[in-house]
Short mmCIF file of C-alpha atoms in Angstrom, two decimals:
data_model
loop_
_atom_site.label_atom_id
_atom_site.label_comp_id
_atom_site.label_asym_id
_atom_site.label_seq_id
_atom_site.Cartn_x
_atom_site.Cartn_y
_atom_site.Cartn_z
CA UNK A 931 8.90 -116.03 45.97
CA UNK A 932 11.90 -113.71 44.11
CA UNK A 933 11.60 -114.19 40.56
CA UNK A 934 14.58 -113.36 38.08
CA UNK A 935 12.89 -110.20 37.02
CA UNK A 936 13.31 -108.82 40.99
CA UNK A 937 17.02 -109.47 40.46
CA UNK A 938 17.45 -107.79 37.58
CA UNK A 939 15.64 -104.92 39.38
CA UNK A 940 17.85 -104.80 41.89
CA UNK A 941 21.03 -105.44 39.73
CA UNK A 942 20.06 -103.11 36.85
CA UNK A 943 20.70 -106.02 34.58
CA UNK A 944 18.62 -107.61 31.83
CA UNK A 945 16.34 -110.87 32.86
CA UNK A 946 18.29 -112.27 29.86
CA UNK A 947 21.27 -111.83 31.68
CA UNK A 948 20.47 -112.59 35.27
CA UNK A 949 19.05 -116.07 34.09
CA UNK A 950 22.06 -116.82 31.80
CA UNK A 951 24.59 -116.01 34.82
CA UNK A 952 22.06 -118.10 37.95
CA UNK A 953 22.51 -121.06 35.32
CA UNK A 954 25.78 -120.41 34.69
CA UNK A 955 25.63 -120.10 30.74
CA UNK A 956 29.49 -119.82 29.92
CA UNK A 957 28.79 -117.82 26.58
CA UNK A 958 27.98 -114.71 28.36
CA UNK A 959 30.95 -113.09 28.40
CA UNK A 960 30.35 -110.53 31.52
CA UNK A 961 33.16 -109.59 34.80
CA UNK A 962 33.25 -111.80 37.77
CA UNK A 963 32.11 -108.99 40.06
CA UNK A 964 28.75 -108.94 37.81
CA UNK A 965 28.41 -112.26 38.07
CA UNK A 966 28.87 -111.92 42.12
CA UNK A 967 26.07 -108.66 42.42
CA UNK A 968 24.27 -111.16 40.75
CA UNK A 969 24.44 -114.60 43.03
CA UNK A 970 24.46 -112.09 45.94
CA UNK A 971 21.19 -110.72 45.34
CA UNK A 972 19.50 -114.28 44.79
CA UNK A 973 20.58 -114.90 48.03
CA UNK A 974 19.67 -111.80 49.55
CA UNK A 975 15.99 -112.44 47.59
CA UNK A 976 15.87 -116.01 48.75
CA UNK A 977 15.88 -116.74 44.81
CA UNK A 978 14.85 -120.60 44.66
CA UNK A 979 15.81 -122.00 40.99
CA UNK A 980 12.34 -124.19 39.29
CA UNK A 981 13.15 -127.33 38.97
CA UNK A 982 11.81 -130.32 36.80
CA UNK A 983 9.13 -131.93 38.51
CA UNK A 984 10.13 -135.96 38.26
CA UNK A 985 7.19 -136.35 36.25
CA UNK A 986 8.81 -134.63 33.48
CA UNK A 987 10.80 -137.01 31.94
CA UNK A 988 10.66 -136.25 28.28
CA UNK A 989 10.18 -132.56 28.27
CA UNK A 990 8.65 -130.38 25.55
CA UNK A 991 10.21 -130.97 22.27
CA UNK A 992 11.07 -127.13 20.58
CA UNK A 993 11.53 -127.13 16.72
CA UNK A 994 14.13 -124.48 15.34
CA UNK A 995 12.96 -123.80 11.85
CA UNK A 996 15.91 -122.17 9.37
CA UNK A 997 14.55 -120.39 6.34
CA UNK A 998 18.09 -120.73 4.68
CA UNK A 999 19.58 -123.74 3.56
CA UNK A 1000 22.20 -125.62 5.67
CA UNK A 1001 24.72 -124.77 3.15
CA UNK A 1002 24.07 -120.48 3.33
CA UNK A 1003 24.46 -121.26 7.11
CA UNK A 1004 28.00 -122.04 6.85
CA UNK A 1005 28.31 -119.04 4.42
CA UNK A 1006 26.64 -116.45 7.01
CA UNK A 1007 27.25 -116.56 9.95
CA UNK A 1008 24.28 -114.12 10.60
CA UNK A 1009 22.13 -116.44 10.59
CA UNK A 1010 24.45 -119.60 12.08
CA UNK A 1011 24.97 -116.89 15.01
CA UNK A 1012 21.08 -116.37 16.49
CA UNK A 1013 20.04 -120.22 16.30
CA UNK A 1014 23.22 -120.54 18.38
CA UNK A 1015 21.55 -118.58 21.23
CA UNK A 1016 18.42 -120.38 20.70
CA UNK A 1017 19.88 -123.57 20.83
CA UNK A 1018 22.29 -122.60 23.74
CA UNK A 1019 19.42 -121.01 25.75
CA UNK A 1020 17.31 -124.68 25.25
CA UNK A 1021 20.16 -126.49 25.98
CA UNK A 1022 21.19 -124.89 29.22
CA UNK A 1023 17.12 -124.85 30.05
CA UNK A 1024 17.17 -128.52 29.46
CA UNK A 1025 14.80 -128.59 26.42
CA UNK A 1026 15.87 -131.13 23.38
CA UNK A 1027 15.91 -129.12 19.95
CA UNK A 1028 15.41 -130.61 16.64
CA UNK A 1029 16.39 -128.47 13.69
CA UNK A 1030 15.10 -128.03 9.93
CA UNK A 1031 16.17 -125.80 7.04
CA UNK A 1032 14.07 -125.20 4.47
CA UNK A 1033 15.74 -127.75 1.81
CA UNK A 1034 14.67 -130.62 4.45
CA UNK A 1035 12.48 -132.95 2.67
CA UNK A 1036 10.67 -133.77 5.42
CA UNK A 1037 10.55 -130.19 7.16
CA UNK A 1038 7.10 -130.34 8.29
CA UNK A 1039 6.98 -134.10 9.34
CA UNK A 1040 10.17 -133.69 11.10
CA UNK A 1041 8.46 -130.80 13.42
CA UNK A 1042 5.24 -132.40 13.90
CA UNK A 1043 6.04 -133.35 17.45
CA UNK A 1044 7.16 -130.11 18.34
CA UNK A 1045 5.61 -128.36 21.11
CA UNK A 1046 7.15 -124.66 20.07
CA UNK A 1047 8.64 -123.04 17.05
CA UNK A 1048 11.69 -120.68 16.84
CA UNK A 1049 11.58 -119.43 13.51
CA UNK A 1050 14.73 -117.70 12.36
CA UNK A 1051 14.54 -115.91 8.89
CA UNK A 1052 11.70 -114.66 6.65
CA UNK A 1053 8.45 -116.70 6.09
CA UNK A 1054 5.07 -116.13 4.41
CA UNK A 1055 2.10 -116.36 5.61
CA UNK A 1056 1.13 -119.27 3.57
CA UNK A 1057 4.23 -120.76 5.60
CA UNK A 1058 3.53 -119.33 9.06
CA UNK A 1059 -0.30 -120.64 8.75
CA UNK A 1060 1.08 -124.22 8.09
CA UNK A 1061 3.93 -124.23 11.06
CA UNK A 1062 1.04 -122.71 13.53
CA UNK A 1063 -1.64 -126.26 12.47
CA UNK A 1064 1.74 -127.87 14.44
CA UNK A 1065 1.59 -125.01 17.10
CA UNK A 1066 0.84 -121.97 18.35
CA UNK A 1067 3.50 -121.11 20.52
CA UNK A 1068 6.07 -119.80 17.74
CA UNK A 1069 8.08 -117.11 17.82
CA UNK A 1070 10.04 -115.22 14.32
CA UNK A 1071 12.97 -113.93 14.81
CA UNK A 1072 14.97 -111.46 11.81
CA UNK A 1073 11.40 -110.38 10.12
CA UNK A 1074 9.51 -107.57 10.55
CA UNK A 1075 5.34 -107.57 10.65
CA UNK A 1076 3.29 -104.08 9.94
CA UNK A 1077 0.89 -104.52 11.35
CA UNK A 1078 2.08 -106.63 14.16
CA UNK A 1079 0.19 -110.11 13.71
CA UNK A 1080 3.05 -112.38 15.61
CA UNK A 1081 5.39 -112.29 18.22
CA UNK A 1082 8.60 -111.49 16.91
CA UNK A 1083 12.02 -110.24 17.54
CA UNK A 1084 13.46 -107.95 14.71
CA UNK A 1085 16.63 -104.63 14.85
CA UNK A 1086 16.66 -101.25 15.31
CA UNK A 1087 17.45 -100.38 11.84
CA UNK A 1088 16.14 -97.00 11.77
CA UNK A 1089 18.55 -95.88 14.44
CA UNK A 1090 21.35 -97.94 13.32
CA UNK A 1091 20.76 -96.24 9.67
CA UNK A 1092 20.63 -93.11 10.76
CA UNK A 1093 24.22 -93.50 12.79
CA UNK A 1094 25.44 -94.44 9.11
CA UNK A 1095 24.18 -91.62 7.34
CA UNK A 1096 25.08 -89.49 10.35
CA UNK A 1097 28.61 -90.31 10.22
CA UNK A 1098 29.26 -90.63 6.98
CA UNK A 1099 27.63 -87.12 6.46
CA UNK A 1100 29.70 -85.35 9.58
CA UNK A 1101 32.94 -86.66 7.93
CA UNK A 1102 32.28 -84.70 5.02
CA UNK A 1103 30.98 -87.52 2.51
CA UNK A 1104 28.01 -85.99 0.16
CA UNK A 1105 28.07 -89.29 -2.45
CA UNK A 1106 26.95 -92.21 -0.63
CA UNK A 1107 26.68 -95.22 -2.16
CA UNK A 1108 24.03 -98.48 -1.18
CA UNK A 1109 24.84 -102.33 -1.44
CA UNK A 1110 22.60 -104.81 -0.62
CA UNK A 1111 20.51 -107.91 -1.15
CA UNK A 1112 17.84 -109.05 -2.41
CA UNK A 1113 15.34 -111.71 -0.45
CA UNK A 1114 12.10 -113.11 -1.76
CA UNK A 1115 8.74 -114.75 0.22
CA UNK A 1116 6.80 -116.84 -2.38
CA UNK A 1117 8.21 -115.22 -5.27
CA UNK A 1118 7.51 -111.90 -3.96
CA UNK A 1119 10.35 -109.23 -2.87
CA UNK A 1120 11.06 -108.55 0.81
CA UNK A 1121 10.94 -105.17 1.42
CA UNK A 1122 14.58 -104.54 3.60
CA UNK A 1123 13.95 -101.32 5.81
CA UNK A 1124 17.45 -100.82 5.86
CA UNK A 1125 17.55 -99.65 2.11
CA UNK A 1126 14.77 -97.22 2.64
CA UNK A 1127 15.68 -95.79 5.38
CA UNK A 1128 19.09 -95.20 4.08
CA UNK A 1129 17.07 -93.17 1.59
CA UNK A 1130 15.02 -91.13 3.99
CA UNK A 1131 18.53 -90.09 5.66
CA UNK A 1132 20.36 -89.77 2.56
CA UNK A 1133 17.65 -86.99 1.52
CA UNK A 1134 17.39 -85.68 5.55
CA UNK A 1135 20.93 -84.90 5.59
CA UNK A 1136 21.29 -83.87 1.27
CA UNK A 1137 23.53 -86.62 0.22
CA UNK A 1138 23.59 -87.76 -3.26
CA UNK A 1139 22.95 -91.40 -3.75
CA UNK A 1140 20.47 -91.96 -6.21
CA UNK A 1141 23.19 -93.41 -8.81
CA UNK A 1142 24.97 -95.29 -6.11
CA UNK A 1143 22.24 -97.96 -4.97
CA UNK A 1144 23.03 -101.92 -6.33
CA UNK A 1145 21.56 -105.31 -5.52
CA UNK A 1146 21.99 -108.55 -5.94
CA UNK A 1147 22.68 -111.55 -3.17
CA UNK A 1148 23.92 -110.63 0.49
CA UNK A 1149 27.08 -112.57 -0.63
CA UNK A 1150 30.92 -112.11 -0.82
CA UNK A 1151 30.90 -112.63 -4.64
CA UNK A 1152 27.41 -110.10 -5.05
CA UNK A 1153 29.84 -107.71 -2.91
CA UNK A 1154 32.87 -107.81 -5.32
CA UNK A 1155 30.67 -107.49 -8.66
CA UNK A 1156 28.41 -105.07 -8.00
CA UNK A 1157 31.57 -102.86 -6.69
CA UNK A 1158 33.23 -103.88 -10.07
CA UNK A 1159 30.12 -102.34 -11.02
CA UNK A 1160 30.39 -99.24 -9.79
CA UNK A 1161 33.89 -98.88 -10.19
CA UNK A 1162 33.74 -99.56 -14.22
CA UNK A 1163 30.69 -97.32 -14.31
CA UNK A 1164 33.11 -94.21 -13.09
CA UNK A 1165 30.27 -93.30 -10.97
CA UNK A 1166 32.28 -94.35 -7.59
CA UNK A 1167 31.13 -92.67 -4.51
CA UNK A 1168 33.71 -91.59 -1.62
CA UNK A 1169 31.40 -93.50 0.90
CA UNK A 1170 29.56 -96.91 0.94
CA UNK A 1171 27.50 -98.79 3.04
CA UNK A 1172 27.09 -102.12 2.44
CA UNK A 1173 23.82 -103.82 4.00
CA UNK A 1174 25.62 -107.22 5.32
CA UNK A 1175 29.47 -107.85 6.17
CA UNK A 1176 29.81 -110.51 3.77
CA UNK A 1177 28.97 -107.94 0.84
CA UNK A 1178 31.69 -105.36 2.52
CA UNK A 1179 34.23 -107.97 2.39
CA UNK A 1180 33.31 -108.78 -1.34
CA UNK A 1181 33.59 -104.81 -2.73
CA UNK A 1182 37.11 -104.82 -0.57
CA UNK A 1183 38.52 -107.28 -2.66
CA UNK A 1184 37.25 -105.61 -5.57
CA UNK A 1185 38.80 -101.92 -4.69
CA UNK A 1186 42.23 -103.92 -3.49
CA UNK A 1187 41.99 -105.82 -7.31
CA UNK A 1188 41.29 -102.49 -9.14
CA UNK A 1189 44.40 -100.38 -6.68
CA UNK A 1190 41.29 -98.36 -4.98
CA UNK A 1191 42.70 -97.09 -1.67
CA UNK A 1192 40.09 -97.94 1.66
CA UNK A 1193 39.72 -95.61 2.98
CA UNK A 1194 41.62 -93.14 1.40
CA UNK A 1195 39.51 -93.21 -1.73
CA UNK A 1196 36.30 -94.65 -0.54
CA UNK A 1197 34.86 -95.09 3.11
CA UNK A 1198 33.29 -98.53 3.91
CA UNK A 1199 30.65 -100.01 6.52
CA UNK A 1200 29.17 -103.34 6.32
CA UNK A 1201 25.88 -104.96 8.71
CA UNK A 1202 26.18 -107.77 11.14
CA UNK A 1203 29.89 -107.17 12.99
CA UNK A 1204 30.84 -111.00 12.37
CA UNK A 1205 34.27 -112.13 13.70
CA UNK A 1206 36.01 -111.68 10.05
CA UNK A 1207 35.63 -108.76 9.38
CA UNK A 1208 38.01 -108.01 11.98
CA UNK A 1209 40.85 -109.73 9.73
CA UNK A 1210 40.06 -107.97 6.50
CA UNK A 1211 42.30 -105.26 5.36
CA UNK A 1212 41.93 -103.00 6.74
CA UNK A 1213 39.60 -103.87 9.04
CA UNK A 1214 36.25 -103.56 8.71
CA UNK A 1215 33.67 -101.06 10.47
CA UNK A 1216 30.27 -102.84 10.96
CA UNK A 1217 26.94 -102.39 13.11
CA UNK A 1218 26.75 -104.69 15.59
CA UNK A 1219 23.41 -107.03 15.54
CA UNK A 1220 23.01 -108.70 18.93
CA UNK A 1221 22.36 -112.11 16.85
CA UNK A 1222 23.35 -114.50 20.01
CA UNK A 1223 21.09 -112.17 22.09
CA UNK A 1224 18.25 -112.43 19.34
CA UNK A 1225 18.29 -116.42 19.95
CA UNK A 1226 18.44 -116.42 23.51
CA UNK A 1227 15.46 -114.24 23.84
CA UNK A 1228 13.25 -116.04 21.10
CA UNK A 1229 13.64 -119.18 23.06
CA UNK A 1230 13.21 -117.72 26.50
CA UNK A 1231 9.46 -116.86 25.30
CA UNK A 1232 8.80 -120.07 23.99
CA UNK A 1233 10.48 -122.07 26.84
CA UNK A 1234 8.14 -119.72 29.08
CA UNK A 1235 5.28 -119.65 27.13
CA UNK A 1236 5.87 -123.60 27.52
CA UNK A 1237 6.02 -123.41 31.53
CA UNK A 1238 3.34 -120.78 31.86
CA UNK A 1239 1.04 -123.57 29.46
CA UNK A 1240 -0.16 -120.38 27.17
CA UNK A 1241 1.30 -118.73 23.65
CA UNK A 1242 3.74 -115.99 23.50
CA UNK A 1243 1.73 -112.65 23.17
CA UNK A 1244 1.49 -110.89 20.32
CA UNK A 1245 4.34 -108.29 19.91
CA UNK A 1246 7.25 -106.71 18.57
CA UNK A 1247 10.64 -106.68 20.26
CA UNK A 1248 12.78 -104.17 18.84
CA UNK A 1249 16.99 -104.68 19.86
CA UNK A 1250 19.51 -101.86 19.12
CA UNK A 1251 22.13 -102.11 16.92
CA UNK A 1252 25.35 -99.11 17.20
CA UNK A 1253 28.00 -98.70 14.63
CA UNK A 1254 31.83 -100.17 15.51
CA UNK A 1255 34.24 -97.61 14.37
CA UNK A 1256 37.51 -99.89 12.85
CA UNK A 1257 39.14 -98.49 9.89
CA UNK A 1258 37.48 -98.65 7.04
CA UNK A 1259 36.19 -95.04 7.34
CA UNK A 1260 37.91 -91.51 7.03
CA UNK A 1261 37.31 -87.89 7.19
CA UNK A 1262 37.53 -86.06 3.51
CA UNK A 1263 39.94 -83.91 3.55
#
């Protein structure tokens, strides 16, 4: 029997994909013609789509567990954005959801009849050991493991840095500036590869940046004082990358307030691409993070590890981020 992987062989399309178009998942925003190459070589496979057996009347409850609160959700959408696709994916795969964030009272009682765990955030191991007692099929999604010890789903940032560096450096930029967050497991601070590898390319390509690199929250208001920051410190670089979009938007505002020119005076990128950025002024440039993509396939292991009746293996899945080119950025003269 054709499974989705032969169509996506014969397609040269992602499984992701190929399953999202055979059950007709209206998020995926992909041409009509794909969407034909696609039910055309079902057919041609004899593709037969599983269905329920009438046994299954209350299928497999799967537990999304938020390591933000409900209300930095609504603030960042990075996060809002991948348990989205998780919850879409479920929902089009006929699986009920129940959600917790980590202010729930009752977060582990509310999970305990969960038969599989899409964690979205950071969480330590004292955590993870407590949400695998409920079950072993979990998946983490947005955290990186060295060594690899679960299966999770984390970015490219290596490349993605790199691209940064790169272009800031081929425009002519040689003081680079670094703003970014700060995140903590059990009191403990979160190492975020995307500030040291920043570094390593800063020094690869001989950019000055040492006096340039502040932290705080990966907020709008962290973003507009820590640029204040730098402004009032008269150590203002003529490039900046900022490690989310929310922090871009907040130094903006603060070069608008203090009659600093973007990006005449001072290039900008932020992290994450979300939808507002392309209403700041002027628009922002951003790396894209596939978030939606990041929850679809985090639930696709689960929902399979689910139908296959064993746990999702033990691995890293690695997407690629690429830098969107608005106009926040500009060749020194």
């Amino acid at each position: 029997m054709a499974t989705i992987k032969d169509i996506a062989q014969k397609t040269n399309l992602s499984s992701s994909a190929v399953s999202r178009i055979l059950n007709n998942d209206d998020t995926l925003k992909v041409p009509e013609k794909t969407k034909q190459l696609v039910f055309e070589a079902a057919k041609e496979l004899n593709y037969k789509k599983k269905t329920r057996q009438k046994k299954d009347l209350f299928p497999d409850l799967i537990g999304i567990v938020m390591w933000t609160s409900m209300e930095r959700e609504i603030e960042d959408p990075y996060y809002l954005a991948i348990r989205q696709g998780a919850e879409e994916y479920c929902r089009t795969h006929n699986y009920p959801v129940i959600r917790v964030y980590e202010d729930d009272i009752n977060y582990m009682e509310n999970l305990k009849n969960a038969s599989a765990l899409i964690c979205i955030g950071k969480f330590s191991q004292v955590k993870l050991r407590s949400l695998k007692k409920i079950t072993q099929n979990l998946v983490v999604i947005d955290m990186d493991f060295n060594p690899i010890t679960e299966c999770h789903i984390t970015l490219d940032f290596k490349n993605a840095i790199r691209e940064v560096v790169q272009t800031f450096h081929h425009q002519g930029h040689q003081k680079i500036g670094y703003l970014g967050g700060l995140e903590y497991l059990d009191h403990e601070l979160y190492q975020d590869t995307r500030k040291t590898y920043f570094k390593r390319f800063c020094e690869f390509y001989h950019c000055d940046y040492q006096d340039y690199i502040l932290e705080d929250k990966y907020s709008v208001d962290s973003g507009y004082q820590m640029a204040v920051q730098l402004i009032e410190s008269q150590k203002l670089p003529t490039a900046l990358f900022c490690a989310n979009d929310l922090i871009a938007i907040g130094a903006l505002k603060a070069f608008s307030d203090y009659h600093i020119h973007v990006p005449n005076d001072i290039s900008i990128i932020g992290f994450d691409n979300i939808n507002l950025i392309n209403y700041t002024k002027p628009p922002l440039s951003s790396v894209m993070a596939p978030t939606l993509d990041m929850g679809t396939i985090g639930a696709s292991i689960v929902i399979q590890s689910l139908e296959t009746k064993t746990n999702p293996p033990c691995l890293k899945i690695q997407l690629p981020c690429y830098l969107i080119n608005r106009e926040s950025i500009k060749q020194l003269d």
